[in-house]
Every structure is written in C-alpha cells, then in structure tokens.
Tab-separated table of C-alpha atoms and ligand atoms in Angstrom:
chain	number	residue	atom	x	y	z
A	274	MET	CA	-0.508	-0.053	0.089
A	275	SER	CA	3.125	2.157	0.588
A	276	ASP	CA	4.020	3.292	-2.977
A	277	THR	CA	0.275	4.531	-3.572
A	278	ASP	CA	1.532	7.596	-0.669
A	279	THR	CA	3.466	8.479	-3.298
A	280	THR	CA	1.188	8.900	-5.565
A	281	GLN	CA	-0.618	10.462	-3.161
A	282	ALA	CA	-1.041	14.001	-6.347
A	283	SER	CA	-4.996	13.709	-7.460
A	284	SER	CA	-5.233	11.931	-10.691
A	285	SER	CA	-7.741	13.797	-12.735
A	286	GLY	CA	-9.715	11.364	-15.294
A	287	LEU	CA	-13.262	11.852	-16.629
A	288	ARG	CA	-15.540	9.412	-15.289
A	289	THR	CA	-18.583	8.045	-17.400
A	290	PRO	CA	-21.786	9.207	-17.565
A	291	ILE	CA	-24.482	7.380	-15.356
A	292	VAL	CA	-27.622	6.404	-17.317
A	293	ALA	CA	-30.908	6.082	-15.636
A	294	VAL	CA	-34.067	4.269	-18.390
A	295	LEU	CA	-37.485	5.710	-17.527
A	296	GLY	CA	-41.134	4.910	-18.261
A	297	HIS	CA	-44.010	3.683	-17.905
A	298	VAL	CA	-44.900	0.654	-16.977
A	299	ASP	CA	-44.860	-1.661	-20.369
A	300	HIS	CA	-43.371	0.848	-22.584
A	301	GLY	CA	-40.531	-1.283	-22.733
A	302	LYS	CA	-37.868	-0.093	-20.641
A	303	THR	CA	-36.498	-4.051	-19.265
A	304	SER	CA	-36.847	-4.578	-23.573
A	305	LEU	CA	-34.770	-1.928	-24.516
A	306	LEU	CA	-31.664	-1.630	-22.307
A	307	ASP	CA	-31.492	-6.089	-22.784
A	308	LYS	CA	-31.176	-4.579	-26.486
A	309	ILE	CA	-28.570	-1.980	-25.799
A	310	ARG	CA	-26.216	-4.985	-24.277
A	311	GLY	CA	-27.717	-7.577	-26.242
A	312	SER	CA	-26.102	-5.178	-29.218
A	313	ALA	CA	-22.806	-4.352	-27.429
A	314	VAL	CA	-22.161	-7.926	-27.513
A	315	ILE	CA	-23.287	-8.429	-30.188
A	316	GLU	CA	-21.497	-5.930	-32.143
A	317	GLY	CA	-18.351	-6.657	-29.644
A	318	GLU	CA	-16.223	-9.144	-28.808
A	319	ALA	CA	-16.771	-11.276	-26.111
A	320	GLY	CA	-16.436	-9.206	-22.368
A	321	ALA	CA	-16.512	-6.375	-24.516
A	322	ILE	CA	-19.527	-4.953	-22.730
A	323	THR	CA	-18.989	-5.613	-18.376
A	324	GLN	CA	-21.631	-6.579	-16.661
A	325	HIS	CA	-21.768	-4.630	-12.849
A	326	ILE	CA	-24.116	-4.439	-10.052
A	327	GLY	CA	-27.305	-2.749	-10.356
A	328	ALA	CA	-25.326	-1.102	-13.883
A	329	THR	CA	-23.999	-2.690	-17.552
A	330	ALA	CA	-20.728	0.210	-18.664
A	331	VAL	CA	-20.840	-0.403	-22.746
A	332	PRO	CA	-17.403	0.864	-23.611
A	333	LEU	CA	-16.954	4.005	-26.024
A	334	ASP	CA	-15.489	1.577	-28.840
A	335	THR	CA	-18.665	-0.361	-28.786
A	336	VAL	CA	-20.686	2.029	-28.722
A	337	SER	CA	-18.940	3.598	-31.950
A	338	ARG	CA	-19.397	0.102	-33.115
A	339	VAL	CA	-22.948	-0.529	-32.057
A	340	ALA	CA	-23.366	2.879	-33.359
A	341	GLY	CA	-21.587	2.431	-36.429
A	342	SER	CA	-20.976	5.915	-39.408
A	343	LEU	CA	-22.360	7.402	-36.773
A	344	VAL	CA	-20.035	7.138	-33.893
A	345	ASP	CA	-16.351	7.579	-35.068
A	346	PRO	CA	-14.316	7.241	-31.408
A	347	THR	CA	-12.326	9.489	-32.017
A	348	ASP	CA	-14.258	12.608	-31.656
A	349	PHE	CA	-15.224	11.943	-27.952
A	350	ASP	CA	-13.222	11.480	-24.466
A	351	LEU	CA	-15.704	9.685	-22.224
A	352	PRO	CA	-15.426	6.401	-21.654
A	353	GLY	CA	-18.737	5.110	-22.532
A	354	LEU	CA	-21.953	4.881	-21.072
A	355	LEU	CA	-22.763	3.636	-17.754
A	356	PHE	CA	-26.593	2.332	-17.750
A	357	ILE	CA	-28.276	1.513	-14.183
A	358	ASP	CA	-29.418	-1.939	-14.886
A	359	THR	CA	-33.298	-1.612	-12.743
A	360	PRO	CA	-35.311	0.248	-14.989
A	361	GLY	CA	-38.178	2.317	-13.860
A	362	HIS	CA	-38.349	5.993	-12.346
A	363	HIS	CA	-38.425	4.229	-8.638
A	364	SER	CA	-35.177	3.519	-8.768
A	365	PHE	CA	-34.516	6.712	-10.173
A	366	THR	CA	-35.392	8.490	-7.324
A	367	THR	CA	-33.569	5.846	-5.137
A	368	LEU	CA	-30.166	6.606	-7.003
A	369	ARG	CA	-29.569	10.014	-5.433
A	370	SER	CA	-26.375	11.428	-5.299
A	371	ARG	CA	-25.098	14.589	-3.345
A	372	GLY	CA	-28.337	17.103	-3.752
A	373	GLY	CA	-30.194	15.713	-6.446
A	374	ALA	CA	-30.088	13.180	-9.265
A	375	LEU	CA	-27.192	10.283	-9.350
A	376	ALA	CA	-28.250	9.274	-12.768
A	377	ASP	CA	-26.471	12.340	-14.858
A	378	ILE	CA	-28.797	11.821	-18.169
A	379	ALA	CA	-31.592	9.953	-18.514
A	380	VAL	CA	-34.014	7.715	-21.588
A	381	LEU	CA	-37.967	8.132	-21.196
A	382	VAL	CA	-38.979	4.970	-23.243
A	383	ILE	CA	-42.475	5.817	-24.201
A	384	ASP	CA	-44.772	3.247	-25.800
A	385	VAL	CA	-45.279	4.995	-29.302
A	386	THR	CA	-48.377	4.376	-30.222
A	387	ASP	CA	-49.579	4.971	-26.854
A	388	GLY	CA	-47.873	7.713	-26.013
A	389	PHE	CA	-48.428	9.484	-22.747
A	390	GLN	CA	-48.917	7.646	-19.636
A	391	PRO	CA	-49.392	8.422	-15.696
A	392	GLN	CA	-46.347	7.071	-15.007
A	393	THR	CA	-45.311	8.833	-18.611
A	394	ILE	CA	-46.254	12.281	-16.491
A	395	GLU	CA	-44.741	11.414	-13.118
A	396	ALA	CA	-41.562	10.414	-14.666
A	397	ILE	CA	-41.339	13.727	-16.490
A	398	LYS	CA	-42.179	15.580	-13.367
A	399	ILE	CA	-39.246	13.983	-11.902
A	400	LEU	CA	-36.843	14.508	-13.888
A	401	GLN	CA	-37.641	18.557	-14.084
A	402	ASP	CA	-37.914	18.269	-10.244
A	403	SER	CA	-34.190	16.937	-10.578
A	404	SER	CA	-33.253	18.986	-13.968
A	405	THR	CA	-32.392	15.346	-15.338
A	406	PRO	CA	-31.558	16.490	-18.744
A	407	PHE	CA	-33.229	13.836	-21.002
A	408	VAL	CA	-33.885	11.975	-24.425
A	409	VAL	CA	-37.278	10.233	-25.551
A	410	ALA	CA	-37.159	6.959	-26.478
A	411	ALA	CA	-39.982	6.639	-29.097
A	412	ASN	CA	-39.966	2.689	-29.305
A	413	LYS	CA	-42.319	0.418	-30.348
A	414	ILE	CA	-41.681	1.677	-34.036
A	415	ASP	CA	-42.269	-2.005	-34.794
A	416	THR	CA	-46.080	-2.182	-34.689
A	417	VAL	CA	-46.373	0.846	-37.036
A	418	PRO	CA	-48.673	0.055	-39.249
A	419	GLY	CA	-46.735	-0.757	-43.354
A	420	TRP	CA	-43.761	-0.213	-41.122
A	421	ASN	CA	-41.129	-2.211	-43.066
A	422	PRO	CA	-38.937	-3.211	-39.522
A	423	ARG	CA	-34.722	-3.548	-40.594
A	424	GLU	CA	-32.444	-5.534	-38.399
A	425	ASP	CA	-29.924	-3.319	-35.824
A	426	SER	CA	-29.570	-0.134	-38.196
A	427	PRO	CA	-29.398	2.579	-38.157
A	428	VAL	CA	-33.439	4.277	-37.970
A	429	GLN	CA	-32.921	7.547	-40.263
A	430	GLY	CA	-31.974	5.720	-42.565
A	431	THR	CA	-34.494	3.379	-41.936
A	432	TYR	CA	-37.421	6.497	-41.789
A	433	ASP	CA	-35.789	7.644	-45.284
A	434	ALA	CA	-36.034	3.694	-47.316
A	435	GLN	CA	-40.018	3.529	-46.111
A	436	SER	CA	-43.177	3.536	-46.843
A	437	ASP	CA	-44.547	6.753	-47.553
A	438	ARG	CA	-47.339	5.727	-46.021
A	439	ALA	CA	-45.680	4.036	-43.387
A	440	ARG	CA	-43.514	6.733	-42.626
A	441	SER	CA	-46.253	9.426	-42.464
A	442	ARG	CA	-47.644	6.711	-39.402
A	443	LEU	CA	-45.167	7.376	-37.753
A	444	ASP	CA	-44.595	10.930	-38.292
A	445	GLU	CA	-48.640	11.271	-36.979
A	446	ARG	CA	-47.678	9.321	-33.298
A	447	LEU	CA	-44.105	11.205	-33.311
A	448	TYR	CA	-45.804	14.525	-33.264
A	449	GLU	CA	-48.093	13.828	-31.120
A	450	LEU	CA	-46.119	12.471	-28.586
A	451	ILE	CA	-43.940	15.928	-28.944
A	452	GLY	CA	-47.026	18.004	-28.806
A	453	GLU	CA	-47.347	15.869	-25.424
A	454	LEU	CA	-43.923	17.334	-24.730
A	455	SER	CA	-44.615	20.109	-25.827
A	456	ASP	CA	-47.275	20.745	-22.961
A	457	HIS	CA	-45.350	20.004	-19.932
A	458	GLY	CA	-43.261	22.767	-20.637
A	459	PHE	CA	-40.257	20.463	-23.284
A	460	SER	CA	-39.244	21.960	-27.129
A	461	ALA	CA	-38.495	18.888	-28.435
A	462	ASP	CA	-38.709	17.711	-31.939
A	463	LEU	CA	-37.056	14.523	-34.118
A	464	TYR	CA	-34.164	14.497	-32.748
A	465	TRP	CA	-31.407	14.625	-35.991
A	466	ARG	CA	-33.470	17.521	-36.457
A	467	VAL	CA	-32.316	19.127	-32.898
A	468	GLN	CA	-28.889	21.340	-33.201
A	469	ASP	CA	-29.395	22.096	-29.007
A	470	PHE	CA	-29.859	19.842	-26.941
A	471	GLN	CA	-29.852	21.555	-23.728
A	472	LYS	CA	-32.936	23.716	-25.502
A	473	ASN	CA	-34.950	20.775	-27.256
A	474	VAL	CA	-35.530	17.921	-26.163
A	475	GLY	CA	-34.011	15.030	-28.486
A	476	VAL	CA	-36.950	12.426	-29.661
A	477	VAL	CA	-35.565	8.710	-30.757
A	478	PRO	CA	-37.788	7.134	-33.259
A	479	VAL	CA	-36.798	2.659	-31.964
A	480	SER	CA	-37.591	-0.624	-31.542
A	481	ALA	CA	-36.939	-2.311	-28.344
A	482	MET	CA	-37.664	-5.851	-30.970
A	483	THR	CA	-35.699	-5.406	-33.929
A	484	GLY	CA	-32.974	-2.765	-32.621
A	485	GLU	CA	-33.711	-0.208	-34.999
A	486	GLY	CA	-32.335	3.119	-33.608
A	487	ILE	CA	-31.168	1.561	-31.330
A	488	PRO	CA	-28.001	3.049	-32.561
A	489	ASP	CA	-28.625	6.357	-32.950
A	490	LEU	CA	-29.873	6.469	-29.577
A	491	LEU	CA	-26.789	5.294	-28.181
A	492	THR	CA	-24.836	8.382	-30.271
A	493	VAL	CA	-27.321	10.598	-29.109
A	494	LEU	CA	-26.633	9.468	-25.689
A	495	MET	CA	-22.978	9.930	-26.196
A	496	GLY	CA	-23.288	13.344	-27.888
A	497	LEU	CA	-25.038	15.211	-25.367
A	498	SER	CA	-22.586	13.825	-22.898
A	499	GLN	CA	-19.504	14.925	-24.487
A	500	ARG	CA	-21.210	17.760	-25.493
A	501	TYR	CA	-23.013	19.180	-22.186
A	502	MET	CA	-21.887	17.441	-19.399
A	503	LYS	CA	-18.279	16.600	-19.754
A	504	GLU	CA	-17.293	19.319	-17.182
A	505	ALA	CA	-19.149	17.565	-14.303
A	506	MET	CA	-17.426	14.440	-15.673
A	507	ALA	CA	-14.747	15.361	-14.338
A	508	ILE	CA	-13.426	13.866	-10.957
A	509	ASP	CA	-10.338	12.527	-8.644
A	510	VAL	CA	-10.087	9.072	-10.243
A	511	GLU	CA	-8.016	8.248	-6.997
A	512	GLY	CA	-10.046	10.671	-4.282
A	513	PRO	CA	-12.061	8.987	-1.725
A	514	GLY	CA	-14.843	6.524	-2.615
A	515	ALA	CA	-18.536	8.462	-2.803
A	516	GLY	CA	-21.354	6.446	-3.986
A	517	THR	CA	-25.192	5.371	-3.424
A	518	VAL	CA	-26.714	1.740	-1.863
A	519	LEU	CA	-29.359	0.486	-3.917
A	520	GLU	CA	-30.147	-2.162	-2.331
A	521	VAL	CA	-29.235	-4.369	1.155
A	522	LYS	CA	-28.853	-7.460	0.069
A	523	ASP	CA	-28.422	-11.227	2.291
A	524	GLU	CA	-24.991	-13.174	-0.132
A	525	LYS	CA	-24.415	-16.223	1.001
A	526	GLY	CA	-20.987	-16.638	2.368
A	527	PHE	CA	-21.007	-12.560	3.547
A	528	GLY	CA	-23.666	-11.762	5.099
A	529	ALA	CA	-25.160	-8.517	4.460
A	530	THR	CA	-23.945	-6.265	1.431
A	531	VAL	CA	-24.983	-3.639	-0.451
A	532	ASP	CA	-25.822	-2.978	-3.959
A	533	VAL	CA	-23.746	0.358	-4.304
A	534	VAL	CA	-23.296	2.747	-7.478
A	535	LEU	CA	-20.183	4.626	-7.295
A	536	TYR	CA	-20.212	7.530	-9.088
A	537	ASP	CA	-16.879	9.583	-7.725
A	538	GLY	CA	-13.367	8.178	-6.488
A	539	THR	CA	-12.019	5.065	-5.477
A	540	ILE	CA	-13.173	2.573	-3.452
A	541	ARG	CA	-10.846	-0.656	-1.923
A	542	GLU	CA	-10.683	-3.291	0.051
A	543	ASP	CA	-9.967	-3.026	3.784
A	544	GLU	CA	-11.065	0.983	3.538
A	545	THR	CA	-13.558	1.976	6.474
A	546	ILE	CA	-16.309	3.476	4.871
A	547	VAL	CA	-19.271	5.064	6.649
A	548	VAL	CA	-23.057	4.270	5.111
A	549	GLY	CA	-26.286	6.114	6.398
A	550	GLY	CA	-28.131	3.369	7.907
A	551	THR	CA	-31.550	2.575	8.964
A	552	ASN	CA	-30.854	4.735	12.787
A	553	GLU	CA	-27.255	5.984	11.966
A	554	PRO	CA	-24.638	5.988	9.942
A	555	ILE	CA	-23.090	2.767	9.722
A	556	VAL	CA	-19.062	2.328	10.449
A	557	THR	CA	-17.235	-0.257	8.857
A	558	ASP	CA	-14.022	-1.818	6.647
A	559	VAL	CA	-15.229	-3.235	3.970
A	560	ARG	CA	-14.640	-6.952	4.333
A	561	ALA	CA	-14.683	-7.546	0.288
A	562	LEU	CA	-15.788	-5.776	-2.850
A	563	LEU	CA	-17.214	-8.161	-5.676
A	564	GLN	CA	-18.468	-7.520	-9.124
A	565	PRO	CA	-20.487	-10.380	-11.147
A	566	ARG	CA	-18.412	-12.770	-13.150
A	567	PRO	CA	-19.483	-12.866	-16.431
A	568	LEU	CA	-21.924	-15.414	-17.559
A	569	ALA	CA	-19.588	-18.242	-19.497
A	570	GLU	CA	-17.049	-18.928	-15.947
A	571	ILE	CA	-19.778	-18.983	-13.403
A	572	ARG	CA	-18.835	-21.850	-10.829
A	573	ALA	CA	-21.065	-22.691	-8.364
A	574	GLU	CA	-18.480	-21.534	-5.480
A	575	SER	CA	-19.380	-18.142	-6.515
A	576	ARG	CA	-21.647	-15.800	-8.935
A	577	PHE	CA	-18.696	-13.099	-7.839
A	578	ASP	CA	-14.957	-12.430	-8.644
A	579	ARG	CA	-13.501	-10.681	-6.088
A	580	VAL	CA	-11.607	-7.042	-7.090
A	581	GLU	CA	-8.962	-5.141	-4.923
A	582	GLU	CA	-10.502	-1.807	-6.749
A	583	VAL	CA	-13.130	-0.839	-8.060
A	584	SER	CA	-13.499	3.389	-9.535
A	585	ALA	CA	-15.980	5.540	-10.878
A	586	ALA	CA	-18.879	5.547	-11.931
A	587	ALA	CA	-19.399	1.326	-11.900
A	588	GLY	CA	-21.331	-0.757	-9.469
A	589	LEU	CA	-20.024	-3.229	-7.010
A	590	LYS	CA	-21.308	-4.953	-4.121
A	591	ILE	CA	-19.584	-4.045	-0.512
A	592	ALA	CA	-19.446	-6.907	2.184
A	593	ALA	CA	-18.994	-5.376	4.844
A	594	PRO	CA	-20.057	-5.675	9.124
A	595	ASP	CA	-22.699	-4.550	10.277
A	596	LEU	CA	-24.509	-4.050	6.964
A	597	GLU	CA	-27.307	-5.048	8.012
A	598	ALA	CA	-28.866	-1.670	9.182
A	599	ALA	CA	-28.199	0.201	5.560
A	600	MET	CA	-30.450	1.839	3.967
A	601	ALA	CA	-31.859	1.530	0.286
A	602	GLY	CA	-30.858	5.231	-1.318
A	603	ALA	CA	-28.820	6.173	1.080
A	604	PRO	CA	-24.450	7.501	0.545
A	605	VAL	CA	-21.419	4.681	0.803
A	606	ARG	CA	-18.110	7.321	1.560
A	607	VAL	CA	-14.929	5.934	1.308
A	608	VAL	CA	-13.215	7.694	5.120
A	609	ARG	CA	-9.959	7.452	3.762
A	610	ASP	CA	-7.130	10.115	5.491
A	611	ARG	CA	-9.553	12.426	6.759
A	612	GLU	CA	-11.326	12.105	9.428
A	613	ILE	CA	-14.036	9.984	10.460
A	614	ASP	CA	-16.449	11.878	12.651
A	615	ASP	CA	-16.211	14.934	9.203
A	616	VAL	CA	-17.434	11.392	7.364
A	617	ILE	CA	-20.690	10.899	9.369
A	618	ARG	CA	-21.123	14.425	9.193
A	619	GLU	CA	-21.509	13.832	5.289
A	620	VAL	CA	-23.027	10.812	5.523
A	621	GLU	CA	-25.359	12.915	7.855
A	622	ALA	CA	-25.690	16.089	5.652
A	623	GLU	CA	-26.472	13.971	3.071
A	624	LEU	CA	-29.787	12.313	5.052
A	625	ALA	CA	-30.772	14.595	5.887
A	626	GLU	CA	-31.647	16.330	2.765
A	627	VAL	CA	-33.547	14.577	1.999
A	628	GLU	CA	-35.314	14.592	6.042
A	629	VAL	CA	-39.910	14.731	5.694
A	630	SER	CA	-40.774	17.587	8.283
A	631	THR	CA	-43.442	15.775	10.303
A	632	GLU	CA	-45.738	17.174	12.879
A	633	GLU	CA	-47.798	16.177	15.269
A	634	GLU	CA	-51.306	14.731	13.657
A	635	GLY	CA	-51.434	13.572	9.610
A	636	VAL	CA	-50.814	10.483	8.072
A	637	VAL	CA	-48.460	7.963	8.811
A	638	VAL	CA	-46.146	6.598	5.440
A	639	LYS	CA	-43.905	3.780	4.232
A	640	ALA	CA	-42.024	3.667	1.150
A	641	ASP	CA	-39.105	1.468	-0.077
A	642	THR	CA	-36.235	3.669	-0.181
A	643	LEU	CA	-35.391	7.563	0.399
A	644	GLY	CA	-35.622	8.062	-2.951
A	645	SER	CA	-39.284	7.371	-2.954
A	646	LEU	CA	-39.750	8.767	1.251
A	647	GLU	CA	-38.529	12.096	0.008
A	648	ALA	CA	-40.284	12.011	-3.642
A	649	MET	CA	-43.633	11.029	-2.123
A	650	ALA	CA	-42.896	13.487	0.936
A	651	ASN	CA	-42.715	16.518	-1.379
A	652	ALA	CA	-45.449	15.405	-3.252
A	653	LEU	CA	-47.569	15.058	-0.104
A	654	ALA	CA	-46.601	18.875	0.778
A	655	GLU	CA	-47.715	20.500	-2.345
A	656	ALA	CA	-51.287	18.764	-1.861
A	657	GLU	CA	-51.393	19.696	2.099
A	658	ILE	CA	-51.975	16.307	3.891
A	659	PRO	CA	-49.838	16.490	6.756
A	660	VAL	CA	-47.500	13.582	7.484
A	661	MET	CA	-46.775	11.840	11.486
A	662	ARG	CA	-44.713	9.868	10.481
A	663	ALA	CA	-41.972	8.928	6.986
A	664	GLU	CA	-40.043	5.845	7.297
A	665	VAL	CA	-38.266	3.414	4.945
A	666	GLY	CA	-39.814	0.057	5.204
A	667	ASP	CA	-42.216	-2.531	3.864
A	668	ILE	CA	-45.431	-1.991	6.623
A	669	ALA	CA	-45.936	-2.745	9.877
A	670	PRO	CA	-48.246	-3.946	12.809
A	671	ARG	CA	-45.613	-0.814	14.468
A	672	ASP	CA	-46.671	1.267	12.153
A	673	VAL	CA	-50.627	0.411	12.441
A	674	SER	CA	-49.881	1.157	16.143
A	675	ILE	CA	-48.739	4.880	15.404
A	676	ALA	CA	-51.295	5.769	12.636
A	677	SER	CA	-54.389	4.474	14.977
A	678	THR	CA	-53.017	7.669	17.639
A	679	ALA	CA	-53.708	9.668	14.964
A	680	ASP	CA	-57.545	11.956	16.384
A	681	ASP	CA	-58.826	12.839	12.805
A	682	PRO	CA	-60.102	9.509	11.511
A	683	ILE	CA	-58.707	11.265	7.848
A	684	HIS	CA	-55.690	10.902	9.858
A	685	ARG	CA	-55.208	7.167	10.406
A	686	THR	CA	-54.029	6.012	7.830
A	687	ILE	CA	-50.863	4.752	5.966
A	688	LEU	CA	-50.137	5.834	2.247
A	689	GLY	CA	-47.125	2.964	1.315
A	690	PHE	CA	-45.265	3.419	-1.724
A	691	ASN	CA	-43.814	0.838	-3.449
A	692	VAL	CA	-44.222	-0.749	0.039
A	693	GLU	CA	-45.480	-4.378	1.107
A	694	VAL	CA	-47.709	-5.070	4.730
A	695	LEU	CA	-45.803	-7.265	6.869
A	696	GLY	CA	-47.949	-10.688	8.897
A	697	ASP	CA	-49.776	-9.383	11.419
A	698	ALA	CA	-50.829	-5.494	10.097
A	699	LYS	CA	-52.899	-6.159	7.482
A	700	ARG	CA	-55.851	-7.449	10.068
A	701	HIS	CA	-53.878	-4.914	12.972
A	702	ALA	CA	-55.382	-2.436	10.381
A	703	ASP	CA	-58.561	-3.439	10.809
A	704	GLU	CA	-59.516	-4.024	13.832
A	705	ASN	CA	-57.421	-0.449	14.489
A	706	GLU	CA	-59.820	0.844	11.236
A	707	VAL	CA	-56.399	2.868	10.672
A	708	ARG	CA	-56.977	2.619	6.468
A	709	ILE	CA	-54.024	1.419	4.736
A	710	PHE	CA	-53.351	2.679	0.637
A	711	ARG	CA	-50.792	1.290	-1.744
A	712	ASN	CA	-50.079	2.492	-4.840
A	713	GLU	CA	-46.430	2.178	-7.499
A	714	VAL	CA	-47.871	6.223	-9.016
A	715	ILE	CA	-46.892	8.825	-6.798
A	716	TYR	CA	-49.504	11.105	-7.489
A	717	GLN	CA	-51.949	8.102	-8.085
A	718	LEU	CA	-51.040	7.193	-4.092
A	719	VAL	CA	-51.630	11.231	-3.707
A	720	GLU	CA	-55.158	10.886	-5.788
A	721	GLY	CA	-56.334	8.623	-3.769
A	722	TYR	CA	-55.998	9.286	-1.094
A	723	ASP	CA	-57.513	12.479	-1.107
A	724	GLU	CA	-60.475	11.338	-2.915
A	725	PHE	CA	-61.218	10.042	0.856
A	726	VAL	CA	-60.959	12.301	2.635
A	727	GLU	CA	-63.727	14.083	-0.121
A	728	ASP	CA	-65.502	11.783	0.904
A	729	SER	CA	-65.168	11.136	4.349
A	730	ARG	CA	-65.890	14.803	4.653
A	731	LYS	CA	-69.458	13.924	2.337
A	732	ALA	CA	-70.304	11.536	4.757
A	733	GLN	CA	-69.580	13.705	7.372
A	734	GLN	CA	-72.457	16.751	5.913
B	1295	LIG	P1	-41.431	-2.119	-19.048
B	1295	LIG	O1	-42.317	-2.905	-18.275
B	1295	LIG	O2	-41.737	-0.823	-19.545
B	1295	LIG	O3	-39.987	-2.363	-18.566
B	1295	LIG	O4	-41.783	-2.724	-20.571
B	1295	LIG	P2	-41.092	-4.418	-21.568
B	1295	LIG	O5	-39.777	-3.947	-21.828
B	1295	LIG	O6	-41.286	-5.169	-20.374
B	1295	LIG	O7	-41.745	-4.225	-22.648
B	1295	LIG	C1	-43.372	-4.444	-22.449
B	1295	LIG	C2	-43.948	-5.480	-23.664
B	1295	LIG	O8	-44.026	-5.312	-24.970
B	1295	LIG	C3	-42.711	-6.926	-23.303
B	1295	LIG	O9	-44.091	-7.947	-23.342
B	1295	LIG	C4	-41.308	-6.565	-24.540
B	1295	LIG	O10	-41.939	-7.138	-25.439
B	1295	LIG	C5	-43.016	-5.689	-25.332
B	1295	LIG	N1	-42.014	-4.974	-26.027
B	1295	LIG	C6	-40.848	-3.960	-25.958
B	1295	LIG	N2	-40.454	-3.228	-26.897
B	1295	LIG	C7	-41.409	-3.676	-27.359
B	1295	LIG	C8	-40.713	-3.308	-29.586
B	1295	LIG	O11	-39.975	-1.940	-29.714
B	1295	LIG	N3	-41.596	-3.269	-30.065
B	1295	LIG	C9	-42.395	-4.754	-30.241
B	1295	LIG	N4	-42.798	-4.831	-30.967
B	1295	LIG	N5	-42.143	-5.098	-28.500
B	1295	LIG	C10	-42.196	-4.652	-27.589
C-alpha cells in the first residue's frame, strides 16, 4: 500500500456518464436495456460489455461499433455510458447523490402507439424536479402499420427508406408525442432536427424488439454527454469513493452486503467506509468488493469475482460487517485519510437533505427507499397533506399502532409507496380502523387518499 502514498497527487480523469431509463410500465424499458446489452455483445467481442452490479457499462468502442458510422470514437473522450440496470422512476428516485439525482442523463421510454400514460407524466415531473436532461425513446416503431423493420440499423436511414404511408403514420404519432411534451413545457423534436440538446428534447424513434434506432439512441446519449456534461464528469479518480446504496441483500458466504453505484473516486478492499443506515450512520471496514463473473465463467462456488479496487463510475457489491441496517438510497463514503467524524457528518448532511418534516397529527408514510420517501414527501407537501411519521420500510404492525393514535379519522391512514404489508399488519389495521393505501404511482396514491378524504367529509355532512 505504501507506494500509493507517493502518488497522492490527484489523478483527474473523466468518468462514465450514468444513464437511467424511465417510463410507463410495459412501454419497453427492460427490453430496451436488454437490447442495448445484446447489441453490444453481438457487435463486440465477448466481454466488451462489463456487467456491474446494478449497472451495465458500455465502453466507447462498443458504442461506436454498435453505432457504426454514427460515432467516430476519436470525437469523444468520455469512456462510454453506464446504464442503471433497474429501470423505472422508482430506481431513479432511489439513486440519489449529493444534492440530487445520481443519473446524469435519462432515457424516457414512451410506447409510440400508447403515448403519454400516468407513469410517463410522473417520470417527467421527476426529471423536471431533478433538472435531469433526457431524451425520449419513442419505442415499438415496428408496430406501426406498414413499417418495414430493418435489424439493428440506424433509424434515420430506415426512416427514409420506408413507404410514404408508413412514414406518415409514424410521423403522426411522433408529432403527437412532441405535442404532449410541449404541453409539459418541453420543446422537443426528432433528434436529427435538434441543434441544441440543452434547449430541445431529442426524440429518437426506436424498436427494442428489432434494434432499429439503438445506434441512434447511443449516439445521441454519447454526444449529449460529451458536449454538455464533460466538465461534470471530471473526477479525482484516486480520491475517496462516494456512492449510493441501491439495495441491501444477504449474500451466501458474505452475510449482509450492499449493491452500490459508485459515482466518484475509488474504493479499495479493507478501507473504512461510512454508510447511511436506518437509524444512524454505519462505520465499517470493507471485507470484499465484488463484481459479477462473466456469465460463461460462473462456477458453483461463487457468482462473484473479488476485486481489490473499483473506480467510478461503476456498480459493485460491498461485503462488510454491520451492513444489515444499511438503507437503500443512502450514501456510501470511503473515509481514507479524512477524520471519521467529518465523513459521518457528511453522510448525515446528505441524509438530512431528504428529511421529511413531520407534525403531531397526520398520516403515516412508508416508502421503499430514501429517494422515493423524498418524492412522496414532496408530493404530500404539495397536496397539503400533513405527515406524522415517514420512514423507509414495509408496513409493519408497529406502523398501524402509530397511525391509530391520530385523532382525526382521516389521518388514521398509512400511505405505502412500493412497499409490502407485513404479517399481522393488515388484520391489526382492520381491527383499529386504520386504512392502508398502496400504489406504485405517487400521484395516484395521493389522489386516492384525497378522494377518500373528500368522501369522508361528505359523509360527515
Ligand atoms: P417495461 O415494463 O417498460 O420494462 O416493458 P418491457 O420491456 O417488459 O416490455 C413490455 C412488453 O412490450 C413486452 O411484451 C415486450 O416484448 C414488448 N416490447 C418492448 N419493446 C418492444 C418493441 O420495440 N416492439 C414490440 N413489438 N414489442 C416491444
């Protein structure tokens, strides 16, 4: 380790931009990610693509192979793109970093036929709130009547080669999307007509099924990152690592582990880290850093490779004592040559960014992660719904007991976002006249509760 001491001078470098995929259920988020991974693997030699935990890295030369003539790698100095594997606005809100979203850029997937749907609107609100730049992947163009799919081709060329009829049908739908984006305050256009991606949202027609438009999408993401985000990608590669917990999981042979997306610096085996926990920051020492083995090499004894060091941006699994109490969405910080107390304060300050203000009388809120709790809290504050307690976790009998202490019957309520109802909680709730509302779309959850409040008021009159 001593030779690293002599190379303390900061080594600056450019990290990979982190890309999130959002959109309404069934519009093709998972298929799109699979296709990006698949195209990259087909086009490149095996192993060109690196599977991380929680994220997939597509290096620049793979992007350029997939994108063919659309990308000349010498035009870029960013290392590639890191796609967060779990699609959806849910994972987007989970993945916070200091002061905002972890993702640098987002792909909003919209089924070209189905158009705007509740989760599309919710995703747009979240992207707007977090000022995250995004492009629209107008998906399933292969379903447009008369469309003549061409495998894995840049869609711009395919588009020109279609019959007038098919093209005008697709155009009609694309312009409808562009109109809806404009209703939400975004000026948008087909990506090849966009001059300035900071002023206009680029719409990329794609098919996650045939692969059309994937080269275009990768090109737009790469170009956007290179042109507008390069400075934000400059990190001190050798600096103490900073990341966000994606998930807390028990792993055979390792005990409690956390899946983390590292967005800054480096993390090494045996280093001391501070991780945001459900009660207080956890100070622990890294026992192992794990990354998935290439699929072909997975052996029975372990699905993971131990690595000594991981640099941003990357997904990885950390095994360390005391991680049971780690919280999804919470920060992870490497202490390195800093005072532990300073790092603890940093972690606390970041957690405090999402502190929900609570009152003596109000509803109980449960959400699956810190980020979604924050999104819930914002939505409830906007709707002027008071909150008595807000916590990360499934709905347990204890939450019912707390909710049952509210004076006003309309507050004897638990609002659960993306959480389960545990064991006896349901029965306990019925016995204590506590209502449980659950939903996976925040504003529907809030609307559902508002309707209930209105009905109760009417019933009282
Ligand atoms: P998600 O819920 O947004 O992750 O959506 P999925 O990726 O699971 O896709 C939902 C359904 O749409 C699946 O049956 C997919 O096979 C299908 N699908 C996704 N993309 C396309 C596409 O480009 N074309 C066609 N025809 N079907 C698609």
